[in-house]
Amino acid sequence: MWLLVFLVSCLVWAGGTYWFLFGRRSPFTLESLRPPGPLELDQKKRDKVLKQGFTREKVPQNLDAIVIGSGIGGMTAAATIAKLDKRVLVLEQHDKAGGCCHTFVEKGFEFDAGLHYIGQLHENGLLRVVMDQITEGQVQFGELDKHFDTIIMGTGEEQRKYTIHSGKTEMEEHLKKQFPNDVKAVEEYFKFMKLSAKQTPFLASLKLIPQWLALFLLRSGIANLCSSIFRLAGSSATAVADSITPNKDLQLIFSYFFYGVPPKESSGAINALLLHHYKRGAYFPKGGASEIPFHITKVIEKYGGRVLVRAPVTRILVDSKGAAYASYHPPPPVYRISPCGFLVGVAVKKGQEEVEVRAPIIISNCGIFNTFKRLLPPEIQAKPAIQKRLDMMKPGRGCFLIFSGFDATQEELGISSTTLWLFKTNNMDEMMDTYFSLGKDEAPDNIPMMYITFPSAKDSTSKIRHPAAHVDVPGKSCMTILTMVNYEWFEEWKDTTVKNRGDDYTDYKMRFAHHLFNWACMHYPRLREKLVYQEVSTPLSNVHYLGAYRGAMYSAEQNLERFEAEAMAKNRCDTPVRNLYISGQDVFSCGIAGAVHGGLICASTALGQIVYVNLLMLKKKLKWRKARQMAALARKKLQ
């Protein structure tokens, strides 16, 4: 009798698991892929998609979800949910959609707000499959030169130059040639990098299974028996590098992607993942970064949703009495009762009034600090569960950018698609500690690091889309310089308005700009004489245009504590407020790829359906289809 009960229980469990993983409709299909159409070069037609202003009349009826913020994380979540025939409304506070993927044009020069290059977009790579699905195959990506990064350490006669090449085996071999005395160290690091890349999905799985189960697996030691990534993610990048080599130049190369956190306070596994990200090539969207939100918006609209701009959300509406609005949409089975109240919608500022918009799911892509500190009602913010989530994160560093336009071709300027990373010394920990401890007046003259990128050289369509203004000018080129800064250095002007912050603000930010631009001119001497346009962006600019909390483009700080296994299990997409979910860079990691995965994890949580299973199944189908095509081609050649 007991044996029969046991067998029946096993069958029920197996059947339920199979249904949960494979039994529901997939948002991702082969049929949704279409041959890419021609680039839309008419700016007015593009604006009709990317600049649809919010009005009450444009809000679709019977919404299934609202997404706050049109960054790539929110757009990924929105498109994934929409592809299950759901009506999704994306609300963006800026005047154009895209977040860090939006572009702006000034004086005929186009600049990307935050996308500089992406990896893992080789054929049938997981990220490529995702991007093809959420844009339905309409965004094309061009691969950059194999030599995609140059790293320069030191100044003057002590300057050393290293180059980073992409390629499955070339990246490692090229690095060995530059460090002949550290061949074993390079090999050991690449083994660590490969291990991190293979096992990082186990970290993400902590956010997809029930929290109690994730914590049980971690605290019982079962998780560590299955994978070493749960231990490695909590090891600092400095500790990892020290265990491999004493060579400080090589150590810096292991952690040269700076995002505001020194290597001693960042995860070695995540830093390794960043380098591995470009192992199969660095890519840039043809037509510029705005191609991504342009085509995702069309996918959302295809299923009855909208992406509306100039729609600043002022409040998230929560019924603290726990009264669900059953008369609107019944909540899906994954919703849960919460002591922090039931979420029922958002309030959007339109002129002098607020317009309330309601939906059964609210996804916030504007960061955990904006969501919990600024949008939730005060009585909900004060709840211990909310404060506990906030205490797990720290605000990230601010970003400082210079956008420069030149009346010259890339050949005249001596530039290419290669990104240049500059460091005053090879000790990243010491460099960053010293710099970020400086006072406001000292900081502009003591910037220790920056990177320089040339968007016009990365996009093969740039010459077509932005031709020279007149016959005497052979071409146009643009450059972006980025470094990290403390928000506090600019905080005294936080209550001023954009374009009207005063002469003292302009003078202060230009001290940073002059230092950085002069440094760039040392490596590209012809920049200065060809410069015709320049704009400077501070953390306050990022607050205004991107809605970034304290001007942090990479959102919450990507510190070591955040990537410890238990913290990863607790920092989830679902929140203490029922039906409110977090998407984007605060879910998993920073950058475009990190935000995309944040969107996928969020969609999985909100839908109660692990969409990664659907993606992996689709990836297999694409591989089989490619194999059949190759076999057919081989047979045809033999005939």
XYZ file of C-alpha atoms in Angstrom:
639
model
C 0.000 0.000 0.000
C 2.724 2.472 1.032
C 4.735 1.523 -2.037
C 1.744 2.343 -4.241
C 1.306 5.729 -2.522
C 5.017 6.435 -3.016
C 4.898 5.515 -6.704
C 1.797 7.617 -7.322
C 3.425 10.554 -5.509
C 6.529 10.210 -7.679
C 4.417 10.138 -10.822
C 2.469 13.214 -9.745
C 5.704 15.053 -8.896
C 7.317 14.052 -12.198
C 4.222 15.062 -14.165
C 3.977 18.388 -12.367
C 7.649 19.128 -12.931
C 7.374 18.267 -16.621
C 4.309 20.497 -17.004
C 6.045 23.358 -15.144
C 9.125 23.182 -17.361
C 7.738 22.104 -20.726
C 3.947 22.041 -20.601
C 3.181 25.705 -21.197
C 3.323 27.790 -24.304
C 6.734 29.250 -25.089
C 7.131 32.969 -25.826
C 10.039 32.103 -28.114
C 9.483 30.383 -31.464
C 11.239 29.774 -34.766
C 8.244 31.241 -36.553
C 8.699 34.686 -34.984
C 12.043 35.175 -36.748
C 11.834 37.166 -39.963
C 14.511 38.230 -42.447
C 15.747 41.675 -41.356
C 14.194 44.552 -43.246
C 16.050 47.643 -44.509
C 17.211 50.269 -42.036
C 14.646 52.981 -41.391
C 16.577 56.159 -42.259
C 13.637 58.568 -42.006
C 14.033 60.184 -38.579
C 10.393 61.269 -38.475
C 9.261 57.666 -38.908
C 11.671 56.538 -36.215
C 10.373 59.222 -33.864
C 6.817 57.965 -34.379
C 7.956 54.716 -32.772
C 10.468 55.919 -30.179
C 8.848 59.229 -29.159
C 5.199 58.405 -28.577
C 4.118 60.835 -25.878
C 1.900 59.673 -23.031
C -1.792 60.539 -22.990
C -4.657 58.850 -21.193
C -6.200 57.931 -24.547
C -3.111 56.018 -25.723
C -3.172 53.597 -22.777
C -4.424 50.187 -24.020
C -7.481 48.681 -22.346
C -7.263 45.530 -20.227
C -3.537 45.722 -19.558
C -1.721 42.607 -18.398
C 1.432 44.383 -17.169
C 3.011 47.805 -16.724
C 6.774 48.284 -17.008
C 8.362 51.395 -15.467
C 11.375 52.403 -17.558
C 12.310 51.514 -21.140
C 15.885 50.384 -20.512
C 16.902 47.084 -22.089
C 16.016 45.094 -18.935
C 12.464 46.405 -18.856
C 12.048 46.093 -22.614
C 13.279 42.484 -22.509
C 10.760 41.615 -19.795
C 8.003 43.499 -21.647
C 8.670 41.810 -25.004
C 8.910 38.343 -23.419
C 5.561 38.765 -21.668
C 3.992 40.380 -24.745
C 4.936 37.412 -26.928
C 2.478 35.336 -24.901
C -0.313 37.537 -26.277
C -0.210 39.895 -23.306
C -0.842 43.640 -23.415
C 2.114 45.426 -21.872
C 2.478 49.170 -21.292
C 6.019 50.550 -20.956
C 6.275 53.999 -19.365
C 9.420 56.084 -19.918
C 10.137 59.397 -18.179
C 12.510 60.656 -20.925
C 11.319 61.977 -24.306
C 12.537 58.889 -26.189
C 12.517 55.182 -25.434
C 15.563 53.027 -24.861
C 17.250 53.961 -21.581
C 20.989 53.359 -22.028
C 20.211 52.045 -25.533
C 18.819 55.351 -26.728
C 20.836 57.607 -28.993
C 20.821 61.360 -29.503
C 21.902 63.481 -32.451
C 23.532 66.893 -32.078
C 25.048 68.940 -34.925
C 24.752 65.898 -37.176
C 26.663 63.613 -34.780
C 24.958 60.568 -33.254
C 25.968 59.401 -29.787
C 25.017 56.262 -27.874
C 23.937 56.929 -24.307
C 25.319 53.703 -22.857
C 25.829 50.872 -25.337
C 29.442 50.724 -26.523
C 29.769 47.084 -27.609
C 28.241 43.709 -26.750
C 29.622 40.170 -26.696
C 28.131 36.690 -26.999
C 26.293 37.561 -30.212
C 27.912 34.875 -32.350
C 25.600 32.574 -34.278
C 23.359 30.571 -31.948
C 24.872 32.123 -28.838
C 22.279 32.415 -26.072
C 22.311 36.218 -26.032
C 21.983 36.276 -29.813
C 18.959 33.974 -29.612
C 17.411 36.299 -27.009
C 18.039 39.461 -29.037
C 16.642 37.820 -32.172
C 13.501 36.818 -30.300
C 12.722 40.133 -28.613
C 13.320 42.026 -31.890
C 11.966 39.199 -34.089
C 15.241 39.073 -35.996
C 15.178 42.713 -37.100
C 18.366 43.994 -35.443
C 21.601 43.125 -37.201
C 24.914 43.162 -35.349
C 28.268 43.815 -36.969
C 31.335 42.137 -35.525
C 34.143 44.546 -34.626
C 37.828 44.013 -35.337
C 39.439 41.040 -33.608
C 41.564 43.605 -31.797
C 38.646 45.096 -29.864
C 40.412 46.617 -26.819
C 43.743 48.289 -26.089
C 44.926 48.789 -22.515
C 47.582 51.384 -21.693
C 49.095 51.522 -18.206
C 51.381 54.182 -16.843
C 52.487 57.488 -18.332
C 55.530 58.835 -20.130
C 58.478 56.477 -20.477
C 56.870 53.960 -18.119
C 53.866 53.496 -20.395
C 52.987 49.884 -21.348
C 50.529 48.906 -24.057
C 48.583 45.639 -24.278
C 46.026 44.517 -26.834
C 43.028 42.232 -26.310
C 41.867 40.056 -29.205
C 38.639 38.081 -29.516
C 38.502 34.482 -30.656
C 37.699 31.159 -29.039
C 41.411 30.321 -28.688
C 42.983 33.537 -29.986
C 42.213 35.616 -26.879
C 44.273 33.347 -24.638
C 47.089 32.773 -27.145
C 47.440 36.477 -27.872
C 47.712 37.259 -24.165
C 50.385 34.590 -23.728
C 52.500 36.233 -26.423
C 52.403 39.501 -24.485
C 53.256 37.798 -21.184
C 55.797 35.098 -22.126
C 56.957 34.754 -18.523
C 53.395 34.260 -17.256
C 52.067 31.625 -19.660
C 50.953 29.312 -16.843
C 49.213 32.205 -15.077
C 47.271 33.072 -18.245
C 46.299 29.423 -18.708
C 45.142 29.172 -15.107
C 43.055 32.329 -15.370
C 41.394 31.180 -18.575
C 40.494 27.905 -16.864
C 38.936 29.953 -14.088
C 37.170 32.103 -16.682
C 35.777 29.036 -18.453
C 34.598 27.553 -15.150
C 32.878 30.840 -14.219
C 31.132 31.039 -17.600
C 29.919 27.435 -17.450
C 28.663 27.533 -13.892
C 27.277 31.071 -13.555
C 23.821 29.806 -14.648
C 23.722 27.979 -11.290
C 23.894 31.396 -9.589
C 21.016 32.659 -11.708
C 19.001 29.533 -10.839
C 18.980 30.658 -7.192
C 16.622 33.434 -8.292
C 14.334 31.107 -10.235
C 13.620 28.457 -7.629
C 11.679 29.131 -4.389
C 13.789 31.140 -1.953
C 13.362 28.644 0.870
C 14.710 25.894 -1.386
C 17.664 28.009 -2.557
C 18.637 28.843 1.024
C 18.230 25.213 2.095
C 20.559 24.034 -0.693
C 23.150 26.664 0.233
C 23.054 26.271 4.015
C 23.016 22.469 3.889
C 26.108 22.411 1.680
C 24.299 20.558 -1.109
C 24.787 23.483 -3.499
C 28.556 23.509 -2.947
C 28.691 19.802 -3.715
C 26.990 20.463 -7.059
C 29.088 23.461 -8.128
C 32.062 25.497 -6.921
C 30.581 28.719 -8.320
C 28.668 29.371 -5.085
C 32.006 29.671 -3.287
C 33.954 31.333 -6.101
C 31.399 34.126 -6.607
C 32.215 35.336 -3.095
C 35.967 35.518 -3.752
C 37.321 38.949 -4.631
C 38.952 39.643 -7.987
C 42.132 40.727 -6.179
C 42.296 37.475 -4.217
C 41.823 35.458 -7.409
C 44.499 37.431 -9.277
C 46.963 37.240 -6.332
C 46.569 33.457 -6.242
C 47.475 33.225 -9.939
C 50.270 35.745 -10.529
C 52.252 38.529 -8.814
C 52.451 40.432 -12.135
C 50.475 43.649 -11.532
C 50.060 44.415 -15.239
C 48.497 41.026 -15.828
C 46.353 41.402 -12.721
C 44.928 44.660 -14.075
C 44.088 42.984 -17.393
C 42.087 40.407 -15.436
C 39.945 43.295 -14.070
C 40.262 46.181 -16.528
C 36.491 46.571 -17.072
C 35.905 49.217 -14.399
C 32.374 49.847 -13.140
C 33.048 51.822 -9.969
C 34.153 49.009 -7.646
C 37.858 48.188 -7.045
C 38.901 44.563 -7.685
C 39.327 43.866 -3.964
C 35.623 44.600 -3.482
C 34.312 42.942 -6.661
C 33.622 39.312 -7.509
C 36.453 37.470 -9.271
C 33.951 35.226 -11.047
C 31.903 38.157 -12.358
C 35.046 39.987 -13.558
C 36.138 36.806 -15.358
C 32.680 36.597 -16.904
C 33.054 40.132 -18.302
C 36.222 39.205 -20.191
C 34.745 35.888 -21.324
C 31.746 37.814 -22.658
C 33.897 39.054 -25.570
C 35.770 35.825 -26.216
C 33.623 35.020 -29.266
C 33.738 38.582 -30.558
C 32.639 42.137 -29.787
C 29.602 43.431 -31.682
C 27.766 46.669 -32.370
C 24.205 47.081 -33.712
C 24.036 48.202 -37.331
C 22.152 51.464 -37.346
C 23.189 52.342 -33.800
C 21.960 51.331 -30.361
C 18.484 52.810 -30.873
C 17.738 50.008 -33.339
C 17.169 47.757 -30.325
C 14.337 49.722 -28.620
C 12.981 50.688 -32.066
C 12.278 47.063 -32.975
C 11.356 45.848 -29.472
C 8.706 48.579 -29.375
C 7.199 47.184 -32.586
C 7.058 43.700 -31.031
C 5.264 45.040 -27.936
C 2.792 46.938 -30.148
C 2.198 43.847 -32.284
C 0.528 42.194 -29.286
C -1.563 45.199 -28.277
C 0.860 46.995 -25.957
C 2.457 50.460 -26.114
C 5.732 52.171 -25.230
C 4.964 55.740 -24.162
C 7.478 58.474 -23.298
C 7.268 61.674 -21.282
C 5.481 59.475 -18.766
C 7.206 59.950 -15.389
C 5.733 57.565 -12.831
C 5.282 59.493 -9.596
C 3.814 56.753 -7.405
C 3.220 53.031 -7.291
C -0.336 52.455 -6.082
C -0.594 49.927 -3.266
C -3.699 48.858 -1.358
C -2.210 48.463 2.120
C -5.454 46.828 3.307
C -4.780 43.883 1.018
C -7.862 44.428 -1.132
C -7.161 42.824 -4.481
C -8.894 44.331 -7.506
C -10.484 41.099 -8.705
C -12.915 42.993 -10.919
C -10.055 43.891 -13.274
C -7.782 40.900 -13.909
C -7.520 37.742 -11.817
C -3.956 37.349 -10.589
C -1.972 34.386 -11.932
C -1.167 31.490 -9.605
C 2.340 32.732 -8.800
C 1.074 35.834 -7.002
C 1.393 35.750 -3.269
C -0.153 37.482 -0.253
C 2.202 40.006 1.307
C 2.138 41.975 4.560
C 3.342 44.979 2.535
C 0.116 45.267 0.612
C -1.270 44.506 -2.819
C -0.025 46.477 -5.770
C -2.711 47.840 -8.073
C -1.112 50.287 -10.507
C 0.917 53.449 -11.012
C 0.323 57.191 -11.113
C 1.784 59.033 -14.112
C 2.369 62.774 -14.158
C 0.697 64.484 -17.120
C 0.978 68.250 -16.920
C -0.361 69.327 -13.546
C -2.419 66.186 -12.971
C -1.762 62.540 -12.212
C -3.224 59.777 -14.333
C -3.748 56.427 -12.626
C -3.057 53.346 -14.732
C -3.823 49.878 -13.391
C -2.622 46.394 -14.233
C -2.213 43.082 -12.375
C 1.591 43.128 -12.738
C 3.971 46.057 -12.248
C 7.598 45.651 -13.280
C 10.045 48.343 -12.229
C 13.110 48.777 -14.382
C 14.164 52.041 -12.774
C 16.358 50.478 -10.083
C 15.721 49.169 -6.612
C 16.467 52.516 -4.915
C 14.151 54.548 -7.140
C 11.467 51.887 -6.755
C 11.559 51.435 -3.007
C 12.643 54.925 -1.880
C 10.788 57.162 -4.305
C 7.793 55.353 -5.764
C 6.342 53.308 -2.902
C 4.088 55.005 -0.330
C 5.958 56.071 2.854
C 4.096 53.564 5.040
C 5.186 50.746 2.714
C 8.783 52.021 2.526
C 8.987 51.790 6.315
C 8.128 48.076 6.372
C 11.000 45.886 7.697
C 10.857 43.646 4.609
C 11.457 46.645 2.317
C 14.270 48.023 4.478
C 15.903 44.613 4.559
C 16.005 44.508 0.761
C 17.434 48.026 0.597
C 20.127 47.163 3.135
C 21.395 44.434 0.811
C 22.416 46.977 -1.849
C 24.476 50.160 -2.068
C 24.078 52.985 -4.607
C 26.568 52.691 -7.459
C 29.188 55.227 -8.506
C 28.281 58.034 -10.852
C 29.506 58.241 -14.450
C 31.096 61.177 -16.245
C 31.011 61.239 -20.054
C 32.272 63.515 -22.815
C 30.588 63.382 -26.233
C 32.759 64.883 -28.991
C 32.112 65.380 -32.716
C 34.786 65.879 -35.384
C 34.665 67.042 -38.988
C 37.023 64.315 -40.176
C 37.029 60.698 -41.267
C 38.314 57.965 -38.997
C 41.312 57.604 -41.289
C 42.201 61.284 -40.813
C 41.917 60.990 -37.043
C 43.731 57.657 -36.860
C 40.862 56.035 -34.959
C 39.219 52.617 -35.275
C 36.553 50.459 -33.675
C 39.045 49.495 -30.944
C 38.240 50.854 -27.480
C 41.151 52.410 -25.579
C 41.405 51.893 -21.801
C 43.828 54.209 -19.984
C 45.202 53.749 -16.456
C 47.764 55.944 -14.679
C 49.170 52.928 -12.793
C 48.753 49.153 -12.737
C 47.392 49.005 -9.184
C 43.621 49.323 -9.643
C 42.785 48.945 -5.932
C 45.165 51.671 -4.821
C 44.247 53.899 -7.752
C 40.512 53.753 -7.086
C 40.827 54.067 -3.301
C 42.949 57.200 -3.656
C 40.762 58.775 -6.343
C 37.389 58.210 -4.692
C 38.711 59.499 -1.351
C 39.640 62.869 -2.898
C 37.766 66.022 -2.104
C 35.633 67.860 -4.645
C 38.323 70.383 -5.616
C 41.128 67.825 -6.008
C 39.247 65.248 -8.078
C 39.193 66.901 -11.557
C 42.992 67.095 -11.763
C 43.669 63.566 -10.520
C 41.565 61.242 -12.713
C 43.420 57.899 -12.830
C 41.451 56.018 -15.501
C 39.120 56.399 -18.454
C 38.111 54.694 -21.645
C 37.665 56.092 -25.138
C 35.305 54.659 -27.722
C 34.394 55.755 -31.259
C 30.766 54.837 -32.104
C 31.032 56.106 -35.688
C 33.921 53.693 -36.347
C 31.946 50.765 -34.915
C 28.837 51.182 -37.048
C 29.265 50.438 -40.749
C 26.073 52.403 -41.523
C 27.224 55.609 -39.840
C 28.485 57.237 -43.059
C 25.159 56.546 -44.770
C 23.001 57.782 -41.916
C 25.123 60.827 -41.009
C 26.933 62.066 -44.113
C 29.285 65.059 -44.128
C 27.520 68.418 -43.883
C 29.167 69.880 -47.009
C 31.637 68.954 -49.727
C 34.615 70.578 -47.986
C 34.250 68.143 -45.078
C 35.203 64.557 -46.030
C 33.310 62.897 -43.195
C 32.094 62.895 -39.603
C 33.401 61.012 -36.586
C 32.326 60.928 -32.956
C 33.988 59.915 -29.717
C 32.784 59.114 -26.208
C 35.015 59.290 -23.132
C 33.868 57.728 -19.864
C 35.197 57.684 -16.323
C 33.715 57.129 -12.867
C 33.067 59.895 -10.321
C 31.536 60.391 -6.903
C 27.994 61.741 -6.955
C 28.896 63.866 -3.928
C 31.271 65.983 -6.046
C 28.238 67.277 -7.988
C 25.584 67.049 -5.293
C 25.462 70.774 -4.503
C 23.787 71.368 -7.887
C 21.206 68.555 -7.578
C 18.292 70.974 -7.116
C 19.109 72.981 -10.242
C 17.558 72.268 -13.646
C 19.243 70.832 -16.715
C 20.885 73.427 -19.019
C 20.495 75.966 -16.236
C 22.789 74.833 -13.431
C 24.962 77.944 -13.350
C 28.473 78.990 -14.350
C 30.128 77.411 -11.318
C 28.706 74.005 -12.312
C 29.858 74.456 -15.910
C 33.330 75.523 -14.816
C 33.619 72.563 -12.463
C 32.530 69.887 -14.948
C 34.776 71.408 -17.626
C 37.776 70.907 -15.353
C 37.108 67.151 -15.618
C 36.429 67.452 -19.344
C 39.647 69.348 -20.152
C 41.781 66.849 -18.247
C 40.168 63.856 -19.967
C 40.181 65.384 -23.455
C 43.833 66.432 -23.149
C 44.681 62.888 -22.081
C 42.848 61.547 -25.137
C 44.721 63.968 -27.425
C 48.020 62.498 -26.256
C 46.987 59.266 -27.987
C 45.088 60.798 -30.910
C 46.904 64.076 -31.709
C 44.551 65.223 -34.506
C 41.438 65.285 -32.333
C 41.859 68.849 -31.120
C 42.113 70.555 -34.526
C 39.103 68.668 -35.916
C 36.793 69.137 -32.901
C 33.540 70.950 -33.763
C 31.136 69.771 -31.064
C 31.424 68.719 -27.427
C 28.930 68.013 -24.651
C 29.666 66.903 -21.112
C 27.482 64.604 -19.013
C 27.736 64.353 -15.220
C 25.854 62.184 -12.718
C 23.207 64.924 -12.633
C 22.749 64.537 -16.401
C 22.251 60.793 -15.891
C 19.628 61.518 -13.239
C 17.745 63.802 -15.639
C 17.961 61.834 -18.886
C 18.193 58.244 -17.645
C 16.444 58.516 -14.290
C 19.560 56.900 -12.779
C 19.653 56.978 -8.976
C 22.531 59.302 -7.985
C 23.664 59.210 -11.620
C 24.813 55.576 -11.518
C 24.610 54.133 -15.055
C 25.405 50.665 -13.703
C 22.635 51.006 -11.097
C 23.286 49.520 -7.623
C 26.918 48.880 -6.701
C 28.276 45.625 -8.098
C 30.209 44.799 -4.921
C 31.412 41.489 -3.548
C 28.668 41.190 -0.924
C 26.038 41.350 -3.645
C 27.417 38.245 -5.370
C 27.738 36.035 -2.313
C 25.520 33.010 -2.798
C 22.955 33.766 -0.078
C 22.682 37.390 -1.197
C 22.057 36.184 -4.756
C 19.266 33.936 -3.485
C 17.650 36.756 -1.494
C 17.995 39.560 -4.046
C 15.177 38.445 -6.301
C 12.833 39.911 -8.890
C 9.790 39.482 -6.679
C 9.447 41.985 -3.847
C 7.691 42.215 -0.481
C 4.898 44.059 -2.305
C 2.592 41.628 -4.034
C 2.690 41.777 -7.852
C 5.630 44.234 -7.928
C 8.776 42.943 -9.645
C 12.266 44.335 -10.218
C 14.035 44.047 -13.572
C 17.326 45.205 -15.092
C 20.851 45.546 -13.715
C 19.823 45.219 -10.062
C 18.683 41.627 -10.567
C 21.880 39.885 -11.626
C 24.760 42.009 -12.925
C 25.554 45.222 -14.777
C 25.866 46.096 -18.444
C 23.632 45.411 -21.419
C 23.891 41.617 -21.123
C 23.360 41.753 -17.353
C 20.233 43.874 -17.803
C 18.879 41.534 -20.509
C 19.238 38.559 -18.178
C 17.646 40.634 -15.413
C 14.677 41.088 -17.741
C 14.471 37.367 -18.538
C 14.656 36.387 -14.867
C 11.973 38.976 -14.097
C 9.693 37.679 -16.857
C 10.201 34.122 -15.587
C 9.220 35.168 -12.065
C 6.202 37.243 -13.079
C 4.908 34.548 -15.441
C 5.703 31.645 -13.116
C 7.428 30.060 -16.091
C 11.190 29.589 -16.479
C 11.656 31.056 -19.946
C 15.304 29.941 -20.026
C 14.011 26.411 -20.622
C 12.159 27.725 -23.676
C 15.285 29.525 -24.857
C 17.475 26.451 -24.514
C 14.934 24.331 -26.388
C 14.827 26.930 -29.163
C 18.631 27.043 -29.224
C 18.649 23.264 -29.814
C 16.113 23.602 -32.647
C 18.230 26.299 -34.290
C 21.304 24.086 -34.025
C 19.447 21.144 -35.583
C 18.085 23.364 -38.367
C 21.575 24.646 -39.109
C 22.923 21.074 -39.194
C 20.177 20.046 -41.640
C 20.936 23.042 -43.848
C 24.654 22.239 -43.869
C 23.956 18.582 -44.665
C 21.654 19.551 -47.524
C 24.293 21.929 -48.860
C 26.955 19.217 -48.667
C 24.707 16.782 -50.548
C 24.033 19.390 -53.222
C 27.770 19.918 -53.770
C 28.297 16.181 -54.178
C 25.638 15.909 -56.883
